[in-house]
Coordinates of N, CA and C in Angstrom, one line a residue:
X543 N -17.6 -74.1 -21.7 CA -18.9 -73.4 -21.6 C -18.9 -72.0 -21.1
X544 N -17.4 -71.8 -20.4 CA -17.4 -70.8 -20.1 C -17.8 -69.3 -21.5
X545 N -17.7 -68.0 -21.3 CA -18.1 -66.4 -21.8 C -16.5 -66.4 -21.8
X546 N -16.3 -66.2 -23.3 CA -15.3 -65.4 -23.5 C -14.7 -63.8 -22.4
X547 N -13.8 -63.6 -22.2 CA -12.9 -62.5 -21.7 C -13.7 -61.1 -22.6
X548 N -13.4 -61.1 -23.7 CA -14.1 -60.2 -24.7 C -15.3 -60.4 -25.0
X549 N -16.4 -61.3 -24.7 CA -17.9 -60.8 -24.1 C -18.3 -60.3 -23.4
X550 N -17.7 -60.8 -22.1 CA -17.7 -59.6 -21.0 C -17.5 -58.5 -20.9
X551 N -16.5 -58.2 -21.8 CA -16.0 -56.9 -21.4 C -16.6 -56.5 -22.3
X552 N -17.2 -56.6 -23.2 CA -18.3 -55.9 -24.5 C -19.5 -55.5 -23.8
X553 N -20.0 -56.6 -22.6 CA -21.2 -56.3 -21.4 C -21.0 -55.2 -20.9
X554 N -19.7 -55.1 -19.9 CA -19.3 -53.6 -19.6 C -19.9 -52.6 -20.2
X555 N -18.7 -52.4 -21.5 CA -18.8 -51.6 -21.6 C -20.0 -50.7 -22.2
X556 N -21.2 -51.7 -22.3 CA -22.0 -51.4 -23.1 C -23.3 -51.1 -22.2
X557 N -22.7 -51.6 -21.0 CA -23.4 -51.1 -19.9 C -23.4 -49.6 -19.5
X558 N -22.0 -49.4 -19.3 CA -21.5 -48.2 -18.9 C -21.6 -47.0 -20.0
X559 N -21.5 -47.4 -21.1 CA -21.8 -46.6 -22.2 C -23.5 -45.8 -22.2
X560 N -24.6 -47.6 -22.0 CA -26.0 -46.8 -22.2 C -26.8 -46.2 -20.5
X561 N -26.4 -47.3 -19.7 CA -26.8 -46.5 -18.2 C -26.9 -44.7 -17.9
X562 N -25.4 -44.3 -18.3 CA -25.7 -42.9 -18.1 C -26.6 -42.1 -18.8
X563 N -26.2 -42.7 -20.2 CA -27.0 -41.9 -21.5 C -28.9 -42.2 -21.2
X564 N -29.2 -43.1 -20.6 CA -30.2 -43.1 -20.6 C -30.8 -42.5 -19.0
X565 N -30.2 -42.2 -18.3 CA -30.3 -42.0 -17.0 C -31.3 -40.6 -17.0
X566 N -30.9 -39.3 -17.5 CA -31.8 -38.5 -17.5 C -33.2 -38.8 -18.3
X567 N -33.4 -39.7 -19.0 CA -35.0 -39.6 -19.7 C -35.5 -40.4 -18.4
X568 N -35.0 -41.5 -17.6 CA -35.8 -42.2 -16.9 C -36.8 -41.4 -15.5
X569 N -36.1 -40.3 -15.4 CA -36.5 -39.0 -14.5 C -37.9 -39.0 -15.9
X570 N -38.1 -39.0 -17.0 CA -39.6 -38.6 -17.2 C -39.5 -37.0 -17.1
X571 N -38.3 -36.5 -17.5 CA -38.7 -34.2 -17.3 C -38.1 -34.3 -18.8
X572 N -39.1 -34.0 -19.5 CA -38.5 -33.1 -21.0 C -37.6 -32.3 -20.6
X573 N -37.3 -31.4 -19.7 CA -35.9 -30.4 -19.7 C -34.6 -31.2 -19.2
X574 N -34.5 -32.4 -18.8 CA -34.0 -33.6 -19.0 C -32.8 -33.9 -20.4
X575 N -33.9 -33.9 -21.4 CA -33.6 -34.4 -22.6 C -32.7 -34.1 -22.9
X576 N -31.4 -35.0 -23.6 CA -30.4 -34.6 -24.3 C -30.4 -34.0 -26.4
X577 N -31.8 -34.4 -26.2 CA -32.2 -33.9 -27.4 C -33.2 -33.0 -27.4
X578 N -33.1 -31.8 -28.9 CA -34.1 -30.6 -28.7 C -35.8 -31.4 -28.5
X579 N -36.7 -30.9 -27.5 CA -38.1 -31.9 -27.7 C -39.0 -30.4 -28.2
X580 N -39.7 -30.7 -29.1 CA -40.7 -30.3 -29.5 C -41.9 -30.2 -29.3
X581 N -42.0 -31.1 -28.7 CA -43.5 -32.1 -28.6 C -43.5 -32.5 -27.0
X582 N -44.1 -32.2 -26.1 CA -43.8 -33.2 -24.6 C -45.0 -34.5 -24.6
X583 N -45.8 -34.3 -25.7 CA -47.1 -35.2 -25.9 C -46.8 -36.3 -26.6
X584 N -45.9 -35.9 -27.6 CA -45.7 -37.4 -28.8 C -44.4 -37.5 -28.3
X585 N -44.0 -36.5 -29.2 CA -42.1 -36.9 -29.3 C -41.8 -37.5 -27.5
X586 N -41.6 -36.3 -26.9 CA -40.8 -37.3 -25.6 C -41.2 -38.4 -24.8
X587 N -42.4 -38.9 -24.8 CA -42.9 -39.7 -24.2 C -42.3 -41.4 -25.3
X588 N -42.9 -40.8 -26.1 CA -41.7 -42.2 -27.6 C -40.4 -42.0 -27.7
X589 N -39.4 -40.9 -27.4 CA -38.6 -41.2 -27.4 C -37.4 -42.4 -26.2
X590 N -38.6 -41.7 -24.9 CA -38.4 -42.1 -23.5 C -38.6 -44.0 -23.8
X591 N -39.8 -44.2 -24.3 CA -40.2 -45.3 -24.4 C -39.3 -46.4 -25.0
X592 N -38.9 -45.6 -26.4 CA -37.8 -46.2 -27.3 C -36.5 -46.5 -27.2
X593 N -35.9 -45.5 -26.3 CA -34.8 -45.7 -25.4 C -34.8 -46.7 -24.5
X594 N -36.1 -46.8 -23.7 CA -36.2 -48.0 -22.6 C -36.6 -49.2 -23.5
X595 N -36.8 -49.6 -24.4 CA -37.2 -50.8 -25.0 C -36.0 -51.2 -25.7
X596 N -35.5 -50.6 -26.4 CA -34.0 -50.7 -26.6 C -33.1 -51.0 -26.3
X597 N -33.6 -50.7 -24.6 CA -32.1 -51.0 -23.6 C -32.6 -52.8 -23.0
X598 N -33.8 -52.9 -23.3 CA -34.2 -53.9 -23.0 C -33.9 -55.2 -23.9
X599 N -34.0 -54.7 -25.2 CA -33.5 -55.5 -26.1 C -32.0 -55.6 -26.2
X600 N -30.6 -54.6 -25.8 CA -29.8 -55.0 -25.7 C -29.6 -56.0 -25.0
X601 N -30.2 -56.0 -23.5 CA -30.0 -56.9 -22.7 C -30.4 -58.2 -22.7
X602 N -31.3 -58.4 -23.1 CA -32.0 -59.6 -23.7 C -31.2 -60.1 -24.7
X603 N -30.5 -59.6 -25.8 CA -29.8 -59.8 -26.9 C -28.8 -60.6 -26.1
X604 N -28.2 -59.9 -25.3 CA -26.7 -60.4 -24.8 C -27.2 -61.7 -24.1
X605 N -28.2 -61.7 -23.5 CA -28.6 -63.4 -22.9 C -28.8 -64.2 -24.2
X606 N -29.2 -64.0 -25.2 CA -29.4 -64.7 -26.7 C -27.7 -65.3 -26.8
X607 N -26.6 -65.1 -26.7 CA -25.6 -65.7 -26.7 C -25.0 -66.0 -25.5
X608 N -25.3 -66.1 -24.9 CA -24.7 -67.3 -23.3 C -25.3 -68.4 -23.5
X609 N -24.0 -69.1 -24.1 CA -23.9 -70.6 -24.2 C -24.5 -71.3 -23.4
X610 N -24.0 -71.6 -22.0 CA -25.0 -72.5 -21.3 C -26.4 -72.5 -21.1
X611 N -26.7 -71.0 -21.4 CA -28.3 -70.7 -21.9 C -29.0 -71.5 -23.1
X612 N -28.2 -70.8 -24.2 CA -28.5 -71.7 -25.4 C -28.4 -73.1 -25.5
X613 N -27.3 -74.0 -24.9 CA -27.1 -75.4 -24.7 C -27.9 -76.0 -23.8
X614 N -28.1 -75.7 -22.5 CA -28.4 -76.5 -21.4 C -30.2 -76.0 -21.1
X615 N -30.2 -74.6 -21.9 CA -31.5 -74.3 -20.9 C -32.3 -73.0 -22.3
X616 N -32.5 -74.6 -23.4 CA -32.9 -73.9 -25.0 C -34.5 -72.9 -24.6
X617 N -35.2 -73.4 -23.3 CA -36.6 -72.5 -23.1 C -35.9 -71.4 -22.2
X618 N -34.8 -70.9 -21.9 CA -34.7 -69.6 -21.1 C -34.0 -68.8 -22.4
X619 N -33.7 -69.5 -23.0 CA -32.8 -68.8 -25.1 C -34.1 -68.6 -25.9
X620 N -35.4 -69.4 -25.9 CA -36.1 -68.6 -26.5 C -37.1 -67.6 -25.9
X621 N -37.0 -67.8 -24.6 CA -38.1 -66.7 -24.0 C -37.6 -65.3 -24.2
X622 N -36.1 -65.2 -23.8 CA -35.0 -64.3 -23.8 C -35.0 -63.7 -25.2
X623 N -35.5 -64.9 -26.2 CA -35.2 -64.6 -27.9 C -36.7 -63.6 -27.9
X624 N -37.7 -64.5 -27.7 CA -39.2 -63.4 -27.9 C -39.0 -61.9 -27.3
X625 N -38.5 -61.5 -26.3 CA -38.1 -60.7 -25.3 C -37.5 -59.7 -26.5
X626 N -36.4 -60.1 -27.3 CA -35.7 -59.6 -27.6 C -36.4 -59.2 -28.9
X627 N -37.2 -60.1 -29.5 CA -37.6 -59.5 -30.7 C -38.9 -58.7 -30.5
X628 N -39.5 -58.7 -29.5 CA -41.2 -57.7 -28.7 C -40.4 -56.1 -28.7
X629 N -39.1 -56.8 -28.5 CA -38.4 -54.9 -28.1 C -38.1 -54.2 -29.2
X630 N -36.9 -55.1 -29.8 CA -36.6 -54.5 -31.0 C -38.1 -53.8 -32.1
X631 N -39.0 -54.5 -32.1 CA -39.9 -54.1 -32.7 C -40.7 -52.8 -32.5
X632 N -41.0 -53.1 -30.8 CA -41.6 -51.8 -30.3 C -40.4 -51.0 -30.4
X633 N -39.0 -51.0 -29.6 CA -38.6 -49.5 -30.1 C -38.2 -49.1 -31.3
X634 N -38.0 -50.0 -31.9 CA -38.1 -49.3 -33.6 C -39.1 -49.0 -34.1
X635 N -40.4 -49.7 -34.0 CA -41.4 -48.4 -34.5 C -41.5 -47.3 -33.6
X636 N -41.3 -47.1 -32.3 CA -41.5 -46.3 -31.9 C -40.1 -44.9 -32.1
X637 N -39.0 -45.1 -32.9 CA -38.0 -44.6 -33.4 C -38.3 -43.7 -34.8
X638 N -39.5 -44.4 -35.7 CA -40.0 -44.0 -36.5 C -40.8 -42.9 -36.0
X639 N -41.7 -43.1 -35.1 CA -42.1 -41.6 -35.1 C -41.3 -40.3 -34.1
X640 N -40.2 -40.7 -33.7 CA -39.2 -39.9 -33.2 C -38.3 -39.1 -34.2
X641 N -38.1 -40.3 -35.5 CA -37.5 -39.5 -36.6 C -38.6 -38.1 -37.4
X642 N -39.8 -38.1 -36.9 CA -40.5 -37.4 -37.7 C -40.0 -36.2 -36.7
X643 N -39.6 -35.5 -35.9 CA -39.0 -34.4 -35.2 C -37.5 -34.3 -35.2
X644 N -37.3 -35.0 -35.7 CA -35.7 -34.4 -36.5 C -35.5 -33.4 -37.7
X645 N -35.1 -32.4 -37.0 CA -34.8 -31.4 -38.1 C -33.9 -31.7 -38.6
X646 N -32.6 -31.9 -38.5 CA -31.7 -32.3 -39.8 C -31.7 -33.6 -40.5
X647 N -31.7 -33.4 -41.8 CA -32.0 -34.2 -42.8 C -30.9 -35.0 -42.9
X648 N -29.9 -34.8 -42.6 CA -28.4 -36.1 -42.6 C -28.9 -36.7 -41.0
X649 N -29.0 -36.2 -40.0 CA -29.7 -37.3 -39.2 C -30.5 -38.2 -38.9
X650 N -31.7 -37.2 -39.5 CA -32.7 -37.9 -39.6 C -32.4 -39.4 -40.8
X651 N -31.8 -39.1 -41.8 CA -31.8 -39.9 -42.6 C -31.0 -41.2 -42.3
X652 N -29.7 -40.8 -41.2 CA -28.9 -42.0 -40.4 C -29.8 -43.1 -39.6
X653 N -30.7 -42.1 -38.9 CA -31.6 -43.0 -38.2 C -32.8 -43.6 -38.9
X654 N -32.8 -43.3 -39.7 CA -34.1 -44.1 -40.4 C -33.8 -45.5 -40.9
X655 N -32.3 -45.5 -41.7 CA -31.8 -46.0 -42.4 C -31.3 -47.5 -41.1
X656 N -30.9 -46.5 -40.1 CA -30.7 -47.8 -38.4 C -31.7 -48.4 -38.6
X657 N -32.8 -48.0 -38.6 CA -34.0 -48.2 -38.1 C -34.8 -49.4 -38.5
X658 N -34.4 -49.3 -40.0 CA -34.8 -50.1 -40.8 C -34.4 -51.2 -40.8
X659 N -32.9 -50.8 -41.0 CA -31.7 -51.9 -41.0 C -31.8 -53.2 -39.5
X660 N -32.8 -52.2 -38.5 CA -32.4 -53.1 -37.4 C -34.1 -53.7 -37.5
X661 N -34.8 -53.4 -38.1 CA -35.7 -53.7 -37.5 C -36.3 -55.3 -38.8
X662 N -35.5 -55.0 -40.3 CA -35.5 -56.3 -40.9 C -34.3 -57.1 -40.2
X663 N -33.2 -57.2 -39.7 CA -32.5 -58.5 -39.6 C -33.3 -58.9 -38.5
X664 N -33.9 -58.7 -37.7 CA -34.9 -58.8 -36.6 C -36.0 -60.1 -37.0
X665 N -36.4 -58.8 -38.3 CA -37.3 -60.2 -38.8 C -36.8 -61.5 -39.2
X666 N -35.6 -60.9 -40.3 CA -35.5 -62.4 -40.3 C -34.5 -63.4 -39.7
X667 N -33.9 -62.6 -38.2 CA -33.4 -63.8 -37.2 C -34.9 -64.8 -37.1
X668 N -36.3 -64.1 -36.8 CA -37.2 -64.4 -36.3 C -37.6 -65.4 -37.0
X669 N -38.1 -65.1 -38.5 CA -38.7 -65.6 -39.5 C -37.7 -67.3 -39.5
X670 N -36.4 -67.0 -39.5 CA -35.4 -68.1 -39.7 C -35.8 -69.1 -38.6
X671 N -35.8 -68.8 -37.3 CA -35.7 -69.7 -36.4 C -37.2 -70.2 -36.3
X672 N -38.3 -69.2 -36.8 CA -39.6 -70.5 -36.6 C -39.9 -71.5 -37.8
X673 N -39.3 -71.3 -38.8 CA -38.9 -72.2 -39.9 C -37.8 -72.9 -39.1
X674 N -37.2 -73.2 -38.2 CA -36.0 -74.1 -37.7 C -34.8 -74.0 -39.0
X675 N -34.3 -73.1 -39.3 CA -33.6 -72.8 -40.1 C -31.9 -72.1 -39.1
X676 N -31.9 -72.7 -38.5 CA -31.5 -72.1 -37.6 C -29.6 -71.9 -37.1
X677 N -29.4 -73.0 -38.7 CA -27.7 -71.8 -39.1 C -27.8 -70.0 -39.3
X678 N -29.2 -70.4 -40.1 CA -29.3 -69.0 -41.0 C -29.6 -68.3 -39.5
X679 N -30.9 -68.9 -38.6 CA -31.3 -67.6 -37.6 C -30.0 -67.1 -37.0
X680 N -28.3 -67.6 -36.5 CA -27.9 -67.6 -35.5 C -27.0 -65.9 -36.3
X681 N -26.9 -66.2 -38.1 CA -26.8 -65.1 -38.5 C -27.3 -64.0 -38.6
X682 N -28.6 -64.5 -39.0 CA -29.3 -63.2 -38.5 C -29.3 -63.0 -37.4
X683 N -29.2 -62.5 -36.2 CA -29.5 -63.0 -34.8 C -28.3 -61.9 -34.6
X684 N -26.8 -62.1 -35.3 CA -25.6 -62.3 -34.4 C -25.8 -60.6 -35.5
X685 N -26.3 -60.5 -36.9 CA -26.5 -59.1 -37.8 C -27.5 -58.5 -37.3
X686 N -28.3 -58.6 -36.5 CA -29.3 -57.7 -35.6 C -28.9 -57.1 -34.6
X687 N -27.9 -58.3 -33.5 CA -27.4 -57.6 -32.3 C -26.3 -56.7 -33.1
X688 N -25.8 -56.6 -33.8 CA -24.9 -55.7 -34.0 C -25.6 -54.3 -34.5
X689 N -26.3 -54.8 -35.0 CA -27.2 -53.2 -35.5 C -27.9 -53.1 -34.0
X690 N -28.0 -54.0 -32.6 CA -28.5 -53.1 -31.9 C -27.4 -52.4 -31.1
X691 N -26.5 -52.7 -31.2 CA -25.3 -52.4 -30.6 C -24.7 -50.9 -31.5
X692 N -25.5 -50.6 -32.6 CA -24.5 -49.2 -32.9 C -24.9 -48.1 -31.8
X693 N -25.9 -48.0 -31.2 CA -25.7 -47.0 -30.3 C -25.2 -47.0 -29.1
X694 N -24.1 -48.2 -28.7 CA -22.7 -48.3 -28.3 C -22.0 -47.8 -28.9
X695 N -21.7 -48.1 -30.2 CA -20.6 -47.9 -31.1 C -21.0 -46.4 -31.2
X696 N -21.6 -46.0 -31.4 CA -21.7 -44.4 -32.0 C -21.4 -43.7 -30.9
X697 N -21.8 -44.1 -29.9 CA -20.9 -43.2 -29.1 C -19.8 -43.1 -28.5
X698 N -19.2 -44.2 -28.6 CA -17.9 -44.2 -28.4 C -17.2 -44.0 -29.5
X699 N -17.3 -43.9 -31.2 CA -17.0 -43.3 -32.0 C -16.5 -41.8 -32.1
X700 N -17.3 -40.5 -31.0 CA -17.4 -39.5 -30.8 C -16.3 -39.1 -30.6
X701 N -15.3 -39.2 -29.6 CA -14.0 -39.3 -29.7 C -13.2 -39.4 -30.8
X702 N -13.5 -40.1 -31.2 CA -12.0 -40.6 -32.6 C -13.2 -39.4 -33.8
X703 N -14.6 -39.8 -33.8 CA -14.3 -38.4 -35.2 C -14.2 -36.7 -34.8
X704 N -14.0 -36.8 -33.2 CA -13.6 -35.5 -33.2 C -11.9 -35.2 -33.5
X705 N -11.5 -36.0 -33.3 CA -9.8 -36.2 -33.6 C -10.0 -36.2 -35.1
X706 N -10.5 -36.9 -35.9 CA -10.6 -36.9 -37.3 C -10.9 -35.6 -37.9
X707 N -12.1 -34.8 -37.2 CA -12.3 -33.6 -37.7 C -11.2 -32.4 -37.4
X708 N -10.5 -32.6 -36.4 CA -9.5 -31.8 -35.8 C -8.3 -32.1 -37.0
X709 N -8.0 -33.0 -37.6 CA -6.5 -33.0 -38.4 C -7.4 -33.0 -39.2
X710 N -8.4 -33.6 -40.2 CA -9.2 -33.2 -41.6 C -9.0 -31.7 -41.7
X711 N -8.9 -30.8 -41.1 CA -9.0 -29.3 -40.9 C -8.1 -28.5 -40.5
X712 N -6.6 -29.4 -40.9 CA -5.5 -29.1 -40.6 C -5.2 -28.3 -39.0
X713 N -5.8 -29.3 -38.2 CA -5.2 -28.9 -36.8 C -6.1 -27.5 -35.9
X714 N -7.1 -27.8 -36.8 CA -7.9 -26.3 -36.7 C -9.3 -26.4 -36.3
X715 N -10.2 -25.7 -35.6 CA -11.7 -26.1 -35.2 C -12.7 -24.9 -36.2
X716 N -12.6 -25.0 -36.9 CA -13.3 -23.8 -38.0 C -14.7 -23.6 -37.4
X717 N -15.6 -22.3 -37.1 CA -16.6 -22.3 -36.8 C -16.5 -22.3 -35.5
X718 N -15.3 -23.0 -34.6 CA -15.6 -22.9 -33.0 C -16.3 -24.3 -32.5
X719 N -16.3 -24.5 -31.5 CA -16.2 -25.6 -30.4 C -17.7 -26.7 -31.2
X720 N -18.4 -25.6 -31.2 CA -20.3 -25.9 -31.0 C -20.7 -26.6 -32.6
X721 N -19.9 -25.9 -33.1 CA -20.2 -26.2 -34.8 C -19.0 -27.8 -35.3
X722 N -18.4 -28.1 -34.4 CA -17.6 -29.2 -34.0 C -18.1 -30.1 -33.8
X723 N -19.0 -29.7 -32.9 CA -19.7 -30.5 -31.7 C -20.8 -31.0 -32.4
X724 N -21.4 -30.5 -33.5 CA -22.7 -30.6 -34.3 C -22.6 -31.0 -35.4
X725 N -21.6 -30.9 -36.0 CA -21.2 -31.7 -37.5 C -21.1 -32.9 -37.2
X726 N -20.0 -33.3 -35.6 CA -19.9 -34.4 -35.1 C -21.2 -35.7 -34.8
X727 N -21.9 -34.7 -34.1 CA -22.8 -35.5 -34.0 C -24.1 -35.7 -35.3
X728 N -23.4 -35.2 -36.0 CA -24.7 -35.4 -37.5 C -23.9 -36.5 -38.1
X729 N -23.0 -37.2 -37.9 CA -22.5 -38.1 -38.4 C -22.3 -39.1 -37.9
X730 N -22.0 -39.5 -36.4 CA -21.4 -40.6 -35.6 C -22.9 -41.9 -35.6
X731 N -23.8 -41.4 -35.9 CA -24.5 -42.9 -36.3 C -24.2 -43.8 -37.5
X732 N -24.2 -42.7 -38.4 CA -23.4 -43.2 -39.9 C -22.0 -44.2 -39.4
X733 N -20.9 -43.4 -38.8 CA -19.9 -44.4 -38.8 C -19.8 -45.8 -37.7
X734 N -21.1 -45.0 -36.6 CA -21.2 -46.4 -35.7 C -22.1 -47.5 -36.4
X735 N -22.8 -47.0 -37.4 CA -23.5 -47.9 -38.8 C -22.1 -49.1 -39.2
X736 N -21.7 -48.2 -40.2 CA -20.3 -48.8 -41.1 C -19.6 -49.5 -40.0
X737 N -19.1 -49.4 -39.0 CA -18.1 -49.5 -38.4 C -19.0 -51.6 -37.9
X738 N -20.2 -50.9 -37.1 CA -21.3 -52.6 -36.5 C -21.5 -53.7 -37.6
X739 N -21.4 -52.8 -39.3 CA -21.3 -53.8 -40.0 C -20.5 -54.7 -40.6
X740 N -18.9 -54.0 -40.6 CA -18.0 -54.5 -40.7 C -17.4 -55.1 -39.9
X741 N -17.9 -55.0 -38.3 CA -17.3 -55.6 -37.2 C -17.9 -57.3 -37.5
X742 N -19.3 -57.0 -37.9 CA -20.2 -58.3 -37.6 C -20.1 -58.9 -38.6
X743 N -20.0 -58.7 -40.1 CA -19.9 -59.4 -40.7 C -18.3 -60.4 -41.3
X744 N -17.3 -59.0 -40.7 CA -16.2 -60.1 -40.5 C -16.2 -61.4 -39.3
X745 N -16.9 -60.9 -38.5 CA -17.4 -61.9 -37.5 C -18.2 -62.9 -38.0
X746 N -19.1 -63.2 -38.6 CA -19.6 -64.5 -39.3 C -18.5 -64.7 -40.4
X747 N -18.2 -64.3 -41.4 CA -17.1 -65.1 -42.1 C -16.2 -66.0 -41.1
X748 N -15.5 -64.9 -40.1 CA -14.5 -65.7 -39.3 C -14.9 -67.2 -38.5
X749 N -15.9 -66.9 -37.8 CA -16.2 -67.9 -37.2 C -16.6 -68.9 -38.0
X750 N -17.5 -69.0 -39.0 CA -18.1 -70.1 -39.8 C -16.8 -70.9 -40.3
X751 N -15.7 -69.9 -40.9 CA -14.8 -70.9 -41.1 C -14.1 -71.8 -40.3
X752 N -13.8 -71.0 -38.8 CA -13.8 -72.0 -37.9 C -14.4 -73.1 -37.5
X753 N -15.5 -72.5 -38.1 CA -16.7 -73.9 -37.6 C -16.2 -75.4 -38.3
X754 N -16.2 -74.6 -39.9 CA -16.0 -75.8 -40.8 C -15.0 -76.6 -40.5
X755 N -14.0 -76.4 -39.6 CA -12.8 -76.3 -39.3 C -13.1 -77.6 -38.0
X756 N -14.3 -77.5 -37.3 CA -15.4 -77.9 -36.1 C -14.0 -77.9 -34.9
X757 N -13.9 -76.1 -34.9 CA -12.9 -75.5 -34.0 C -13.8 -75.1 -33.0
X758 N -15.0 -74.1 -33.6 CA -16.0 -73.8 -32.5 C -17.0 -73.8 -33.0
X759 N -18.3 -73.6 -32.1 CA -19.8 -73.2 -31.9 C -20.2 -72.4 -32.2
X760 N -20.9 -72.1 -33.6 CA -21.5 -71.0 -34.3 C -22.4 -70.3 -33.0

């Protein structure tokens, strides 16, 4: 019954990944912001919002898989599950109107595309489990937390595609440090995208075959 070694340490680090990042909006000061604000009336007040609901639904998520939750104590797995799906909802619409102040159009277009992506498998973990359909919900479920988890992944991506852009460019920073720094980040949602989908979907193939196997608990 025990949490895998490598759940834990996915808690970590996904702890330590969003705590800091989110640390300056919880101060509530637009000059704060790690992103340009335009707006201190719409934009930052939803972005603030969406970031905290977010972090709420990671956490909630990760109680959605503790087994002795799910096994022994199924009314603390679906309170945890409503929890989980009230957030994802609010901060993804609330993400929608954050993308409308995005000036770049490959950004904006990464996050819309998250947006979406996270906010249907959402539905239909949801839709699955109140139909008691509930092989299907654990997939959907297991394709949602991973789409909530790319803004883990994208940032720790940051690293490796600045190394990528460093040898793509033959060893060279073209444009200088800033123009590095900004190509980079117009793309690391895209690959923490690719990257949460491939991770998760080899993860249901794998496991289910174990299952069939009745090695482990979907």
């Amino acid at each position: 019954m025990k949490q895998s070694r490598s759940w834990w340490l996915l808690v970590i680090v996904s702890l330590a990944v969003m705590i800091p990042f989110m640390a300056p909006y919880m101060t509530l000061n637009p000059d704060s912001s790690r992103v340009e604000v335009s707006s201190r009336t719409v934009q930052f007040p939803a972005l603030v919002a969406h970031i905290g609901f977010a972090f709420v639904a990671m956490v909630s998520g990760f109680m959605q898989f503790i087994r002795v939750l799910r096994q022994r104590h199924p009314k603390v797995h679906r309170y945890a599950g409503r929890v989980y799906v009230a957030s994802v909802f609010i901060s993804g619409l609330l993400a929608l109107v954050v993308i409308g102040y995005v000036d770049d159009f490959s950004k904006a277009v990464s996050f819309l595309a998250l947006t979406l992506l996270w906010l249907i498998t959402c539905w239909k973990g949801y839709r699955t489990a109140v139909r008691r359909r509930f092989d299907e919900h654990r997939i959907w479920m297991i394709r949602s937390f991973g789409i909530t988890l790319v803004a883990v992944c994208a940032r720790l991506m940051v690293p490796v595609l600045f190394l990528t852009y460093y040898v793509l460019n033959g060893l060279t920073v073209p444009g200088g440090r800033e123009t590095m720094i900004d190509r980079v980040l117009n793309v690391n949602i895209w690959a923490g995208l690719v990257v949460e989908l491939v991770l998760v979907e080899w993860l249901i193939v794998s496991r289910y075959r174990e299952a069939k196997r009745g090695s482990v608990d979907v």
